[in-house]
Amino acid sequence: TEKKVVKGTINVVVSSLEDSTDNTQESSSDDNKGNNSKPGNGGTSKPSNNSSGRNSYIGTLEIPKIKVKKGFVDPSSKYNDINYNVTIIETSVYPDVEKGAFILAAHSGSGPLAYFKDLYKLDVGDKAYVSYKGVKYTYKIVKIYKQKKQGYVTIYRDPDKTTLALITCTKGNKKSQTVYIAERI
């Protein structure tokens, strides 16, 4: 099915988004360096051809300022879940859709699934990159805002721009989420 371009303000369901503080999963020193391709352990998004689909990344999110490089899987995969990966939100369109909104969510906090733990260090003007279908798209953050946790987040964006939205829990505040809006440049 073809997804339509998301215009203006949209509501995104993120009811299971919480700080990840589960430290029960093991993490080797290589995982912390981002050298492992398995989802759910902080590794990079090197595609794999294994039959389970766990490592079958279709693209990569990279934010050099905070040393994030993490893959994302097809939205139809059971591994498109914040308990495994950076997650593509259902109402997203892919980065190659003009004037579309590509929306990603991930845990913050301190656990091994806290891929967005350092988003709070980002500022307006910082860059993020999304690689998808062999093309690397460059985005610049234009807006950062917080919203109360209520089971959904409203995305405020310019409908005439191609955007990337990153959603995670607000550092130090369990009752709100922070949204980072970036426009493709």
mmCIF file with all atom_site columns, C-alpha atoms in Angstrom:
data_model
loop_
_atom_site.group_PDB
_atom_site.id
_atom_site.type_symbol
_atom_site.label_atom_id
_atom_site.label_alt_id
_atom_site.label_comp_id
_atom_site.label_asym_id
_atom_site.label_entity_id
_atom_site.label_seq_id
_atom_site.pdbx_PDB_ins_code
_atom_site.Cartn_x
_atom_site.Cartn_y
_atom_site.Cartn_z
_atom_site.occupancy
_atom_site.B_iso_or_equiv
_atom_site.pdbx_formal_charge
_atom_site.auth_seq_id
_atom_site.auth_comp_id
_atom_site.auth_asym_id
_atom_site.auth_atom_id
_atom_site.pdbx_PDB_model_num
ATOM 1   C CA . THR A 1 1   ? 0.000  0.000   0.000  1.00 0.00 ? 1   THR A CA 1
ATOM 2   C CA . GLU A 1 2   ? 1.158  3.508   -0.774 1.00 0.00 ? 2   GLU A CA 1
ATOM 3   C CA . LYS A 1 3   ? 1.511  5.926   2.115  1.00 0.00 ? 3   LYS A CA 1
ATOM 4   C CA . LYS A 1 4   ? 0.283  9.465   1.660  1.00 0.00 ? 4   LYS A CA 1
ATOM 5   C CA . VAL A 1 5   ? 2.420  12.491  2.394  1.00 0.00 ? 5   VAL A CA 1
ATOM 6   C CA . VAL A 1 6   ? 1.884  13.801  5.909  1.00 0.00 ? 6   VAL A CA 1
ATOM 7   C CA . LYS A 1 7   ? 1.095  17.525  5.919  1.00 0.00 ? 7   LYS A CA 1
ATOM 8   C CA . GLY A 1 8   ? 1.287  20.087  8.723  1.00 0.00 ? 8   GLY A CA 1
ATOM 9   C CA . THR A 1 9   ? 0.464  18.955  12.232 1.00 0.00 ? 9   THR A CA 1
ATOM 10  C CA . ILE A 1 10  ? 0.104  15.241  12.881 1.00 0.00 ? 10  ILE A CA 1
ATOM 11  C CA . ASN A 1 11  ? -0.472 13.098  15.939 1.00 0.00 ? 11  ASN A CA 1
ATOM 12  C CA . VAL A 1 12  ? 1.766  10.084  16.424 1.00 0.00 ? 12  VAL A CA 1
ATOM 13  C CA . VAL A 1 13  ? 0.981  7.238   18.808 1.00 0.00 ? 13  VAL A CA 1
ATOM 14  C CA . VAL A 1 14  ? 3.967  6.467   21.043 1.00 0.00 ? 14  VAL A CA 1
ATOM 15  C CA . SER A 1 15  ? 2.280  4.872   24.024 1.00 0.00 ? 15  SER A CA 1
ATOM 16  C CA . SER A 1 16  ? 5.117  2.434   24.786 1.00 0.00 ? 16  SER A CA 1
ATOM 17  C CA . LEU A 1 17  ? 7.896  5.026   24.691 1.00 0.00 ? 17  LEU A CA 1
ATOM 18  C CA . GLU A 1 18  ? 9.618  5.187   28.070 1.00 0.00 ? 18  GLU A CA 1
ATOM 19  C CA . ASP A 1 19  ? 13.120 5.644   29.405 1.00 0.00 ? 19  ASP A CA 1
ATOM 20  C CA . SER A 1 20  ? 15.100 2.452   28.977 1.00 0.00 ? 20  SER A CA 1
ATOM 21  C CA . THR A 1 21  ? 16.827 1.660   32.233 1.00 0.00 ? 21  THR A CA 1
ATOM 22  C CA . ASP A 1 22  ? 16.853 -2.115  31.984 1.00 0.00 ? 22  ASP A CA 1
ATOM 23  C CA . ASN A 1 23  ? 20.471 -3.046  32.520 1.00 0.00 ? 23  ASN A CA 1
ATOM 24  C CA . THR A 1 24  ? 19.821 -6.779  32.631 1.00 0.00 ? 24  THR A CA 1
ATOM 25  C CA . GLN A 1 25  ? 20.923 -7.357  29.045 1.00 0.00 ? 25  GLN A CA 1
ATOM 26  C CA . GLU A 1 26  ? 24.612 -7.954  28.586 1.00 0.00 ? 26  GLU A CA 1
ATOM 27  C CA . SER A 1 27  ? 26.652 -5.552  26.523 1.00 0.00 ? 27  SER A CA 1
ATOM 28  C CA . SER A 1 28  ? 30.231 -6.137  25.476 1.00 0.00 ? 28  SER A CA 1
ATOM 29  C CA . SER A 1 29  ? 32.764 -3.376  25.015 1.00 0.00 ? 29  SER A CA 1
ATOM 30  C CA . ASP A 1 30  ? 32.433 -3.787  21.241 1.00 0.00 ? 30  ASP A CA 1
ATOM 31  C CA . ASP A 1 31  ? 28.719 -3.043  21.526 1.00 0.00 ? 31  ASP A CA 1
ATOM 32  C CA . ASN A 1 32  ? 29.476 0.228   23.231 1.00 0.00 ? 32  ASN A CA 1
ATOM 33  C CA . LYS A 1 33  ? 31.719 1.205   20.345 1.00 0.00 ? 33  LYS A CA 1
ATOM 34  C CA . GLY A 1 34  ? 28.902 0.575   17.866 1.00 0.00 ? 34  GLY A CA 1
ATOM 35  C CA . ASN A 1 35  ? 30.721 -2.257  16.086 1.00 0.00 ? 35  ASN A CA 1
ATOM 36  C CA . ASN A 1 36  ? 28.075 -4.964  16.383 1.00 0.00 ? 36  ASN A CA 1
ATOM 37  C CA . SER A 1 37  ? 25.278 -5.299  13.823 1.00 0.00 ? 37  SER A CA 1
ATOM 38  C CA . LYS A 1 38  ? 22.672 -7.005  16.018 1.00 0.00 ? 38  LYS A CA 1
ATOM 39  C CA . PRO A 1 39  ? 19.527 -4.947  16.789 1.00 0.00 ? 39  PRO A CA 1
ATOM 40  C CA . GLY A 1 40  ? 18.904 -4.111  20.385 1.00 0.00 ? 40  GLY A CA 1
ATOM 41  C CA . ASN A 1 41  ? 22.510 -3.708  21.469 1.00 0.00 ? 41  ASN A CA 1
ATOM 42  C CA . GLY A 1 42  ? 23.564 -0.267  20.290 1.00 0.00 ? 42  GLY A CA 1
ATOM 43  C CA . GLY A 1 43  ? 25.423 -1.495  17.219 1.00 0.00 ? 43  GLY A CA 1
ATOM 44  C CA . THR A 1 44  ? 25.629 0.002   13.787 1.00 0.00 ? 44  THR A CA 1
ATOM 45  C CA . SER A 1 45  ? 23.216 -0.828  11.042 1.00 0.00 ? 45  SER A CA 1
ATOM 46  C CA . LYS A 1 46  ? 25.220 -3.141  8.845  1.00 0.00 ? 46  LYS A CA 1
ATOM 47  C CA . PRO A 1 47  ? 22.642 -5.117  6.840  1.00 0.00 ? 47  PRO A CA 1
ATOM 48  C CA . SER A 1 48  ? 22.569 -8.869  7.171  1.00 0.00 ? 48  SER A CA 1
ATOM 49  C CA . ASN A 1 49  ? 20.982 -11.587 5.126  1.00 0.00 ? 49  ASN A CA 1
ATOM 50  C CA . ASN A 1 50  ? 19.940 -13.779 8.021  1.00 0.00 ? 50  ASN A CA 1
ATOM 51  C CA . SER A 1 51  ? 16.484 -15.269 7.647  1.00 0.00 ? 51  SER A CA 1
ATOM 52  C CA . SER A 1 52  ? 15.061 -13.947 10.928 1.00 0.00 ? 52  SER A CA 1
ATOM 53  C CA . GLY A 1 53  ? 14.961 -10.344 9.780  1.00 0.00 ? 53  GLY A CA 1
ATOM 54  C CA . ARG A 1 54  ? 16.476 -9.050  13.028 1.00 0.00 ? 54  ARG A CA 1
ATOM 55  C CA . ASN A 1 55  ? 19.472 -7.611  11.197 1.00 0.00 ? 55  ASN A CA 1
ATOM 56  C CA . SER A 1 56  ? 17.773 -6.755  7.916  1.00 0.00 ? 56  SER A CA 1
ATOM 57  C CA . TYR A 1 57  ? 18.129 -3.009  8.140  1.00 0.00 ? 57  TYR A CA 1
ATOM 58  C CA . ILE A 1 58  ? 16.648 -0.962  5.329  1.00 0.00 ? 58  ILE A CA 1
ATOM 59  C CA . GLY A 1 59  ? 18.430 2.227   6.331  1.00 0.00 ? 59  GLY A CA 1
ATOM 60  C CA . THR A 1 60  ? 20.543 4.053   8.859  1.00 0.00 ? 60  THR A CA 1
ATOM 61  C CA . LEU A 1 61  ? 20.155 7.084   11.097 1.00 0.00 ? 61  LEU A CA 1
ATOM 62  C CA . GLU A 1 62  ? 23.425 8.872   11.847 1.00 0.00 ? 62  GLU A CA 1
ATOM 63  C CA . ILE A 1 63  ? 23.935 11.851  14.157 1.00 0.00 ? 63  ILE A CA 1
ATOM 64  C CA . PRO A 1 64  ? 27.689 12.539  14.346 1.00 0.00 ? 64  PRO A CA 1
ATOM 65  C CA . LYS A 1 65  ? 27.517 15.134  17.156 1.00 0.00 ? 65  LYS A CA 1
ATOM 66  C CA . ILE A 1 66  ? 26.321 12.480  19.616 1.00 0.00 ? 66  ILE A CA 1
ATOM 67  C CA . LYS A 1 67  ? 27.915 9.456   17.916 1.00 0.00 ? 67  LYS A CA 1
ATOM 68  C CA . VAL A 1 68  ? 24.635 7.782   16.950 1.00 0.00 ? 68  VAL A CA 1
ATOM 69  C CA . LYS A 1 69  ? 24.698 5.351   14.059 1.00 0.00 ? 69  LYS A CA 1
ATOM 70  C CA . LYS A 1 70  ? 21.811 2.929   14.181 1.00 0.00 ? 70  LYS A CA 1
ATOM 71  C CA . GLY A 1 71  ? 19.782 1.020   11.636 1.00 0.00 ? 71  GLY A CA 1
ATOM 72  C CA . PHE A 1 72  ? 16.056 0.773   11.222 1.00 0.00 ? 72  PHE A CA 1
ATOM 73  C CA . VAL A 1 73  ? 14.042 -2.128  9.830  1.00 0.00 ? 73  VAL A CA 1
ATOM 74  C CA . ASP A 1 74  ? 10.988 -2.289  7.599  1.00 0.00 ? 74  ASP A CA 1
ATOM 75  C CA . PRO A 1 75  ? 7.892  -1.096  9.489  1.00 0.00 ? 75  PRO A CA 1
ATOM 76  C CA . SER A 1 76  ? 6.202  -4.455  8.854  1.00 0.00 ? 76  SER A CA 1
ATOM 77  C CA . SER A 1 77  ? 8.954  -6.282  10.764 1.00 0.00 ? 77  SER A CA 1
ATOM 78  C CA . LYS A 1 78  ? 8.299  -7.345  14.342 1.00 0.00 ? 78  LYS A CA 1
ATOM 79  C CA . TYR A 1 79  ? 11.710 -5.770  15.064 1.00 0.00 ? 79  TYR A CA 1
ATOM 80  C CA . ASN A 1 80  ? 10.380 -2.309  14.192 1.00 0.00 ? 80  ASN A CA 1
ATOM 81  C CA . ASP A 1 81  ? 9.867  -1.853  17.906 1.00 0.00 ? 81  ASP A CA 1
ATOM 82  C CA . ILE A 1 82  ? 11.624 0.370   20.427 1.00 0.00 ? 82  ILE A CA 1
ATOM 83  C CA . ASN A 1 83  ? 12.534 -2.729  22.404 1.00 0.00 ? 83  ASN A CA 1
ATOM 84  C CA . TYR A 1 84  ? 14.849 -3.759  19.535 1.00 0.00 ? 84  TYR A CA 1
ATOM 85  C CA . ASN A 1 85  ? 15.672 -0.787  17.319 1.00 0.00 ? 85  ASN A CA 1
ATOM 86  C CA . VAL A 1 86  ? 15.187 2.818   16.422 1.00 0.00 ? 86  VAL A CA 1
ATOM 87  C CA . THR A 1 87  ? 11.561 2.565   15.335 1.00 0.00 ? 87  THR A CA 1
ATOM 88  C CA . ILE A 1 88  ? 9.780  3.936   12.286 1.00 0.00 ? 88  ILE A CA 1
ATOM 89  C CA . ILE A 1 89  ? 6.440  5.342   13.444 1.00 0.00 ? 89  ILE A CA 1
ATOM 90  C CA . GLU A 1 90  ? 3.449  3.983   11.524 1.00 0.00 ? 90  GLU A CA 1
ATOM 91  C CA . THR A 1 91  ? 2.331  7.319   10.013 1.00 0.00 ? 91  THR A CA 1
ATOM 92  C CA . SER A 1 92  ? 5.796  8.000   8.546  1.00 0.00 ? 92  SER A CA 1
ATOM 93  C CA . VAL A 1 93  ? 6.739  8.175   4.931  1.00 0.00 ? 93  VAL A CA 1
ATOM 94  C CA . TYR A 1 94  ? 10.235 7.285   3.755  1.00 0.00 ? 94  TYR A CA 1
ATOM 95  C CA . PRO A 1 95  ? 12.922 9.963   3.327  1.00 0.00 ? 95  PRO A CA 1
ATOM 96  C CA . ASP A 1 96  ? 12.675 9.811   -0.472 1.00 0.00 ? 96  ASP A CA 1
ATOM 97  C CA . VAL A 1 97  ? 9.107  11.204  -0.420 1.00 0.00 ? 97  VAL A CA 1
ATOM 98  C CA . GLU A 1 98  ? 9.130  14.944  -1.118 1.00 0.00 ? 98  GLU A CA 1
ATOM 99  C CA . LYS A 1 99  ? 7.377  17.015  1.579  1.00 0.00 ? 99  LYS A CA 1
ATOM 100 C CA . GLY A 1 100 ? 6.956  13.886  3.678  1.00 0.00 ? 100 GLY A CA 1
ATOM 101 C CA . ALA A 1 101 ? 7.652  13.290  7.360  1.00 0.00 ? 101 ALA A CA 1
ATOM 102 C CA . PHE A 1 102 ? 9.990  10.460  8.354  1.00 0.00 ? 102 PHE A CA 1
ATOM 103 C CA . ILE A 1 103 ? 9.339  9.868   12.065 1.00 0.00 ? 103 ILE A CA 1
ATOM 104 C CA . LEU A 1 104 ? 11.611 7.826   14.321 1.00 0.00 ? 104 LEU A CA 1
ATOM 105 C CA . ALA A 1 105 ? 11.370 7.007   18.022 1.00 0.00 ? 105 ALA A CA 1
ATOM 106 C CA . ALA A 1 106 ? 13.724 5.322   20.464 1.00 0.00 ? 106 ALA A CA 1
ATOM 107 C CA . HIS A 1 107 ? 14.363 4.997   24.166 1.00 0.00 ? 107 HIS A CA 1
ATOM 108 C CA . SER A 1 108 ? 16.414 7.431   26.192 1.00 0.00 ? 108 SER A CA 1
ATOM 109 C CA . GLY A 1 109 ? 17.700 6.671   29.673 1.00 0.00 ? 109 GLY A CA 1
ATOM 110 C CA . SER A 1 110 ? 20.680 4.505   30.513 1.00 0.00 ? 110 SER A CA 1
ATOM 111 C CA . GLY A 1 111 ? 19.896 0.953   29.389 1.00 0.00 ? 111 GLY A CA 1
ATOM 112 C CA . PRO A 1 112 ? 21.273 -0.927  26.383 1.00 0.00 ? 112 PRO A CA 1
ATOM 113 C CA . LEU A 1 113 ? 18.216 0.068   24.308 1.00 0.00 ? 113 LEU A CA 1
ATOM 114 C CA . ALA A 1 114 ? 18.659 3.794   24.974 1.00 0.00 ? 114 ALA A CA 1
ATOM 115 C CA . TYR A 1 115 ? 19.663 4.708   21.424 1.00 0.00 ? 115 TYR A CA 1
ATOM 116 C CA . PHE A 1 116 ? 18.394 8.294   21.848 1.00 0.00 ? 116 PHE A CA 1
ATOM 117 C CA . LYS A 1 117 ? 19.937 8.823   25.301 1.00 0.00 ? 117 LYS A CA 1
ATOM 118 C CA . ASP A 1 118 ? 22.028 11.771  24.094 1.00 0.00 ? 118 ASP A CA 1
ATOM 119 C CA . LEU A 1 119 ? 19.477 13.583  21.914 1.00 0.00 ? 119 LEU A CA 1
ATOM 120 C CA . TYR A 1 120 ? 19.187 16.187  24.671 1.00 0.00 ? 120 TYR A CA 1
ATOM 121 C CA . LYS A 1 121 ? 22.681 17.372  23.640 1.00 0.00 ? 121 LYS A CA 1
ATOM 122 C CA . LEU A 1 122 ? 21.406 18.435  20.211 1.00 0.00 ? 122 LEU A CA 1
ATOM 123 C CA . ASP A 1 123 ? 20.753 22.048  19.305 1.00 0.00 ? 123 ASP A CA 1
ATOM 124 C CA . VAL A 1 124 ? 18.936 23.835  16.514 1.00 0.00 ? 124 VAL A CA 1
ATOM 125 C CA . GLY A 1 125 ? 21.313 23.801  13.544 1.00 0.00 ? 125 GLY A CA 1
ATOM 126 C CA . ASP A 1 126 ? 22.827 20.373  14.257 1.00 0.00 ? 126 ASP A CA 1
ATOM 127 C CA . LYS A 1 127 ? 22.777 17.819  11.455 1.00 0.00 ? 127 LYS A CA 1
ATOM 128 C CA . ALA A 1 128 ? 21.431 14.296  11.130 1.00 0.00 ? 128 ALA A CA 1
ATOM 129 C CA . TYR A 1 129 ? 21.735 11.900  8.209  1.00 0.00 ? 129 TYR A CA 1
ATOM 130 C CA . VAL A 1 130 ? 19.450 9.167   6.971  1.00 0.00 ? 130 VAL A CA 1
ATOM 131 C CA . SER A 1 131 ? 20.723 6.612   4.482  1.00 0.00 ? 131 SER A CA 1
ATOM 132 C CA . TYR A 1 132 ? 17.971 4.874   2.563  1.00 0.00 ? 132 TYR A CA 1
ATOM 133 C CA . LYS A 1 133 ? 17.985 3.020   -0.787 1.00 0.00 ? 133 LYS A CA 1
ATOM 134 C CA . GLY A 1 134 ? 21.603 3.984   -1.427 1.00 0.00 ? 134 GLY A CA 1
ATOM 135 C CA . VAL A 1 135 ? 21.022 7.713   -0.887 1.00 0.00 ? 135 VAL A CA 1
ATOM 136 C CA . LYS A 1 136 ? 22.283 9.698   2.103  1.00 0.00 ? 136 LYS A CA 1
ATOM 137 C CA . TYR A 1 137 ? 19.860 12.490  3.064  1.00 0.00 ? 137 TYR A CA 1
ATOM 138 C CA . THR A 1 138 ? 21.077 15.432  5.149  1.00 0.00 ? 138 THR A CA 1
ATOM 139 C CA . TYR A 1 139 ? 18.811 17.145  7.675  1.00 0.00 ? 139 TYR A CA 1
ATOM 140 C CA . LYS A 1 140 ? 19.274 20.188  9.895  1.00 0.00 ? 140 LYS A CA 1
ATOM 141 C CA . ILE A 1 141 ? 17.414 20.521  13.200 1.00 0.00 ? 141 ILE A CA 1
ATOM 142 C CA . VAL A 1 142 ? 15.077 23.519  13.066 1.00 0.00 ? 142 VAL A CA 1
ATOM 143 C CA . LYS A 1 143 ? 12.893 22.998  16.149 1.00 0.00 ? 143 LYS A CA 1
ATOM 144 C CA . ILE A 1 144 ? 13.031 21.207  19.499 1.00 0.00 ? 144 ILE A CA 1
ATOM 145 C CA . TYR A 1 145 ? 10.014 21.057  21.792 1.00 0.00 ? 145 TYR A CA 1
ATOM 146 C CA . LYS A 1 146 ? 8.562  19.076  24.698 1.00 0.00 ? 146 LYS A CA 1
ATOM 147 C CA . GLN A 1 147 ? 5.109  17.587  25.140 1.00 0.00 ? 147 GLN A CA 1
ATOM 148 C CA . LYS A 1 148 ? 3.344  15.939  28.013 1.00 0.00 ? 148 LYS A CA 1
ATOM 149 C CA . LYS A 1 149 ? 3.203  12.131  27.780 1.00 0.00 ? 149 LYS A CA 1
ATOM 150 C CA . GLN A 1 150 ? -0.347 11.256  26.849 1.00 0.00 ? 150 GLN A CA 1
ATOM 151 C CA . GLY A 1 151 ? -0.055 8.287   24.501 1.00 0.00 ? 151 GLY A CA 1
ATOM 152 C CA . TYR A 1 152 ? 0.618  10.395  21.432 1.00 0.00 ? 152 TYR A CA 1
ATOM 153 C CA . VAL A 1 153 ? 2.859  13.227  20.289 1.00 0.00 ? 153 VAL A CA 1
ATOM 154 C CA . THR A 1 154 ? 1.890  16.059  17.986 1.00 0.00 ? 154 THR A CA 1
ATOM 155 C CA . ILE A 1 155 ? 4.422  16.726  15.235 1.00 0.00 ? 155 ILE A CA 1
ATOM 156 C CA . TYR A 1 156 ? 4.639  20.401  14.286 1.00 0.00 ? 156 TYR A CA 1
ATOM 157 C CA . ARG A 1 157 ? 6.313  20.745  10.889 1.00 0.00 ? 157 ARG A CA 1
ATOM 158 C CA . ASP A 1 158 ? 6.343  22.839  7.752  1.00 0.00 ? 158 ASP A CA 1
ATOM 159 C CA . PRO A 1 159 ? 4.203  20.909  5.239  1.00 0.00 ? 159 PRO A CA 1
ATOM 160 C CA . ASP A 1 160 ? 6.239  22.357  2.364  1.00 0.00 ? 160 ASP A CA 1
ATOM 161 C CA . LYS A 1 161 ? 9.471  20.766  3.657  1.00 0.00 ? 161 LYS A CA 1
ATOM 162 C CA . THR A 1 162 ? 10.745 17.197  3.752  1.00 0.00 ? 162 THR A CA 1
ATOM 163 C CA . THR A 1 163 ? 11.282 16.469  7.436  1.00 0.00 ? 163 THR A CA 1
ATOM 164 C CA . LEU A 1 164 ? 12.752 14.062  9.941  1.00 0.00 ? 164 LEU A CA 1
ATOM 165 C CA . ALA A 1 165 ? 11.219 13.893  13.422 1.00 0.00 ? 165 ALA A CA 1
ATOM 166 C CA . LEU A 1 166 ? 13.001 12.203  16.328 1.00 0.00 ? 166 LEU A CA 1
ATOM 167 C CA . ILE A 1 167 ? 10.992 11.381  19.453 1.00 0.00 ? 167 ILE A CA 1
ATOM 168 C CA . THR A 1 168 ? 12.215 10.273  22.872 1.00 0.00 ? 168 THR A CA 1
ATOM 169 C CA . CYS A 1 169 ? 11.545 10.819  26.556 1.00 0.00 ? 169 CYS A CA 1
ATOM 170 C CA . THR A 1 170 ? 12.737 14.092  28.006 1.00 0.00 ? 170 THR A CA 1
ATOM 171 C CA . LYS A 1 171 ? 15.932 13.785  30.041 1.00 0.00 ? 171 LYS A CA 1
ATOM 172 C CA . GLY A 1 172 ? 15.151 14.112  33.736 1.00 0.00 ? 172 GLY A CA 1
ATOM 173 C CA . ASN A 1 173 ? 11.386 14.321  33.239 1.00 0.00 ? 173 ASN A CA 1
ATOM 174 C CA . LYS A 1 174 ? 9.380  11.090  33.115 1.00 0.00 ? 174 LYS A CA 1
ATOM 175 C CA . LYS A 1 175 ? 6.176  12.988  32.302 1.00 0.00 ? 175 LYS A CA 1
ATOM 176 C CA . SER A 1 176 ? 7.216  14.510  28.990 1.00 0.00 ? 176 SER A CA 1
ATOM 177 C CA . GLN A 1 177 ? 8.681  13.643  25.613 1.00 0.00 ? 177 GLN A CA 1
ATOM 178 C CA . THR A 1 178 ? 10.951 15.744  23.440 1.00 0.00 ? 178 THR A CA 1
ATOM 179 C CA . VAL A 1 179 ? 10.512 16.091  19.694 1.00 0.00 ? 179 VAL A CA 1
ATOM 180 C CA . TYR A 1 180 ? 13.343 17.151  17.377 1.00 0.00 ? 180 TYR A CA 1
ATOM 181 C CA . ILE A 1 181 ? 12.231 18.407  13.960 1.00 0.00 ? 181 ILE A CA 1
ATOM 182 C CA . ALA A 1 182 ? 14.823 18.505  11.188 1.00 0.00 ? 182 ALA A CA 1
ATOM 183 C CA . GLU A 1 183 ? 14.380 19.653  7.600  1.00 0.00 ? 183 GLU A CA 1
ATOM 184 C CA . ARG A 1 184 ? 16.162 18.132  4.634  1.00 0.00 ? 184 ARG A CA 1
ATOM 185 C CA . ILE A 1 185 ? 18.823 20.401  3.177  1.00 0.00 ? 185 ILE A CA 1
#
